[in-house]
XYZ file of C-alpha atoms in Angstrom:
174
model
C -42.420 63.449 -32.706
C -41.517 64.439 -28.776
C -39.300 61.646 -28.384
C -36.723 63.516 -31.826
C -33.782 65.607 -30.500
C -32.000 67.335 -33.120
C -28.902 65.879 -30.885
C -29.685 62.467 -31.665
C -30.426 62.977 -35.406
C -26.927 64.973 -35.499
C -25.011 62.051 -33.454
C -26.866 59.500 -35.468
C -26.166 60.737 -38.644
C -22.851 61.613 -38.075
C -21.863 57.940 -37.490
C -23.944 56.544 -40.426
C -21.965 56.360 -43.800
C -22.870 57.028 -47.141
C -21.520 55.002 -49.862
C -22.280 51.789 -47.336
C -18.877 52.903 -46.077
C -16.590 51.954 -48.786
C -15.443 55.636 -49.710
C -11.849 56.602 -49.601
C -10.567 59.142 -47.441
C -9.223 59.073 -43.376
C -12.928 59.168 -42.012
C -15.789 57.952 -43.075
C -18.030 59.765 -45.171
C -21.095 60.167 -43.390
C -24.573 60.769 -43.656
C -24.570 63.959 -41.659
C -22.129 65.632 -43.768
C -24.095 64.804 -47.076
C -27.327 66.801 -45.280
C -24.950 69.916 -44.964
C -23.908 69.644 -48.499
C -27.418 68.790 -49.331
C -28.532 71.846 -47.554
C -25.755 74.198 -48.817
C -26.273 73.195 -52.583
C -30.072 73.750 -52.192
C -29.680 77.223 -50.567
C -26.844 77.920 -53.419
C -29.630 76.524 -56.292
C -32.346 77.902 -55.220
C -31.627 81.157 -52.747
C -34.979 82.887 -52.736
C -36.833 79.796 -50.942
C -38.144 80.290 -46.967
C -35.266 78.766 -44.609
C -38.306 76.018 -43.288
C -37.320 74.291 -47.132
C -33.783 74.667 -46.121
C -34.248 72.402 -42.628
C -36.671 70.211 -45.170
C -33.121 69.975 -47.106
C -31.193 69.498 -44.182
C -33.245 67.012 -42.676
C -34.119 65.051 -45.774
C -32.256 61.844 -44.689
C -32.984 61.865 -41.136
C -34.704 58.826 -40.715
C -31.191 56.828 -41.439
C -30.234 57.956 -38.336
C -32.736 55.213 -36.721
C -32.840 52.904 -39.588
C -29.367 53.439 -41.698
C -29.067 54.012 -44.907
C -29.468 51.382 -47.247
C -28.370 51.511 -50.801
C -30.764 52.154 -53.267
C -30.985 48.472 -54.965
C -31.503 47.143 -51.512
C -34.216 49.617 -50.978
C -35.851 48.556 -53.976
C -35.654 44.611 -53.319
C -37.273 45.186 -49.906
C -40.614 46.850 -51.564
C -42.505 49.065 -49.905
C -42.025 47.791 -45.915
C -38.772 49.957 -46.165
C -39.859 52.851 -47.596
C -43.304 52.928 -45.302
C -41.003 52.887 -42.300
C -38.799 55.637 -43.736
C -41.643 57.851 -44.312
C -43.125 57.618 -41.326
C -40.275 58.639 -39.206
C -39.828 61.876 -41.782
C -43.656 62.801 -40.944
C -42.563 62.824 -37.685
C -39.297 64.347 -37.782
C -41.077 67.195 -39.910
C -43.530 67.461 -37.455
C -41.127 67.515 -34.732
C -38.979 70.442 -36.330
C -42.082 72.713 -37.613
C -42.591 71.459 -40.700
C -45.877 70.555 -42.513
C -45.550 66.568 -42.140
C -45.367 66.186 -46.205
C -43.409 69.095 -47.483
C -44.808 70.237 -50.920
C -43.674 68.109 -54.020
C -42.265 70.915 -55.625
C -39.741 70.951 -52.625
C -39.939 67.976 -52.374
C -38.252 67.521 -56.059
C -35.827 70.320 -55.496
C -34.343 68.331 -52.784
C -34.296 65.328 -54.706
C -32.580 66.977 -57.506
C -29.880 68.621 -55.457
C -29.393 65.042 -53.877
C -29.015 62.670 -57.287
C -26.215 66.541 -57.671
C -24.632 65.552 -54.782
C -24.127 61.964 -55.842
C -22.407 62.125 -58.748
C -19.880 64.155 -56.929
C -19.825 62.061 -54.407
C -18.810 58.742 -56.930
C -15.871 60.693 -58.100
C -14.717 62.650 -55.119
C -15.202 59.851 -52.616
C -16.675 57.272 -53.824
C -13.518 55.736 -56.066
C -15.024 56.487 -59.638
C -14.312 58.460 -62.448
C -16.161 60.677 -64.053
C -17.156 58.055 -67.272
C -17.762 55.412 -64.667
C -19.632 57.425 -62.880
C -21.727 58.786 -65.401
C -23.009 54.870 -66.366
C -24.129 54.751 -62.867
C -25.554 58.333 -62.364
C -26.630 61.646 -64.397
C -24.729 63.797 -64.689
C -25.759 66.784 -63.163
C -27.220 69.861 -65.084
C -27.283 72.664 -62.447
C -25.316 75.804 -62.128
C -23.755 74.540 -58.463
C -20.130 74.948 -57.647
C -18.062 71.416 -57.600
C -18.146 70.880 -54.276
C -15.121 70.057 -51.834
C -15.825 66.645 -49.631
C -13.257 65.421 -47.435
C -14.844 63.590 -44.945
C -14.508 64.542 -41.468
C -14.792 62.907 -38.129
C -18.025 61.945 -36.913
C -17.529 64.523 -33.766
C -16.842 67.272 -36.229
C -19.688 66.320 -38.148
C -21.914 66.415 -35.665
C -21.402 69.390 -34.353
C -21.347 71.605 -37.822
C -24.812 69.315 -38.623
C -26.319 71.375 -35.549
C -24.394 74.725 -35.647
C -26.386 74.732 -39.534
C -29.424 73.317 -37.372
C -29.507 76.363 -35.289
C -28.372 78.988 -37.986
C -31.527 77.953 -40.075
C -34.043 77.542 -37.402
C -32.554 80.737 -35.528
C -34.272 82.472 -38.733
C -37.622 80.178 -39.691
C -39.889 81.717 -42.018
């Protein structure tokens, strides 16, 4: 845990992509700027929870900015060696950042939800599908979140908004 900087996990992140980079747009679409969304669509959903579960929602993909992010079928063919790496580097991000190494599963879901959200929007907005393609790939979301507007933005510009919403959460822990 004291060899994470936020810096690095912003940098990294920021030049990661989602989608395995083949989304549409001038810039990539990167892994940092899903966490924001992530984070601002969990806050949105559920407003009354303790800013520590919003840096659990910002932070929930950290570990790709060490290891990547693979695409869920790959993750899958690979077993459990994948996975056991990826959770151990969230212990210790968690850990790192003032967070109870395992956050609770109920947060733990809420994230989760609010991610599978994000992806369908995602597929259509950036990701090249429509919304009946998509929709034979991924649920359909059933929450009461605002469509949300991704344009993917440099990985500079990224990086910096990933820590100004660092700092704005943690400047308030609870």
């Amino acid at each position: 845990p004291l060899d994470i900087e936020i810096e690095d996990i912003a940098l990294g992140l920021s030049r990661v992509t989602r989608w395995n980079g083949q989304t549409t747009g001038v810039h990539a679409y990167s892994v940092a700027q899903h966490s924001i969304l992530v984070e601002e669509l969990f806050t949105f959903e559920y407003p009354n929870l303790k800013n520590k579960w919003r840096l659990a929602a910002l932070l929930h993909d950290s570990p790709e900015y060490v290891i990547g992010d693979l695409i869920t079928p790959f993750k899958y063919a690979l077993n459990n060696s994948y996975r056991e790496v990826e959770e151990n580097l969230m212990k210790a991000i968690y850990i790192r950042f003032g967070l109870p190494a395992k956050v609770p599963k109920s947060i733990e879901l809420k994230i989760k939800r609010i991610d599978k959200a994000l992806a369908w929007y995602e597929a259509i907005a950036v990701g090249g599908y429509t919304p009946v393609e998509a929709m034979q790939i991924l649920k359909k979301p059933d929450l009461r979140l605002p469509t949300p507007t991704i344009n993917p933005l440099s990985s500079n510009a990224v990086a910096k908004k990933f820590l100004t919403k660092f700092n704005e959460i943690t400047l308030n822990i609870n």
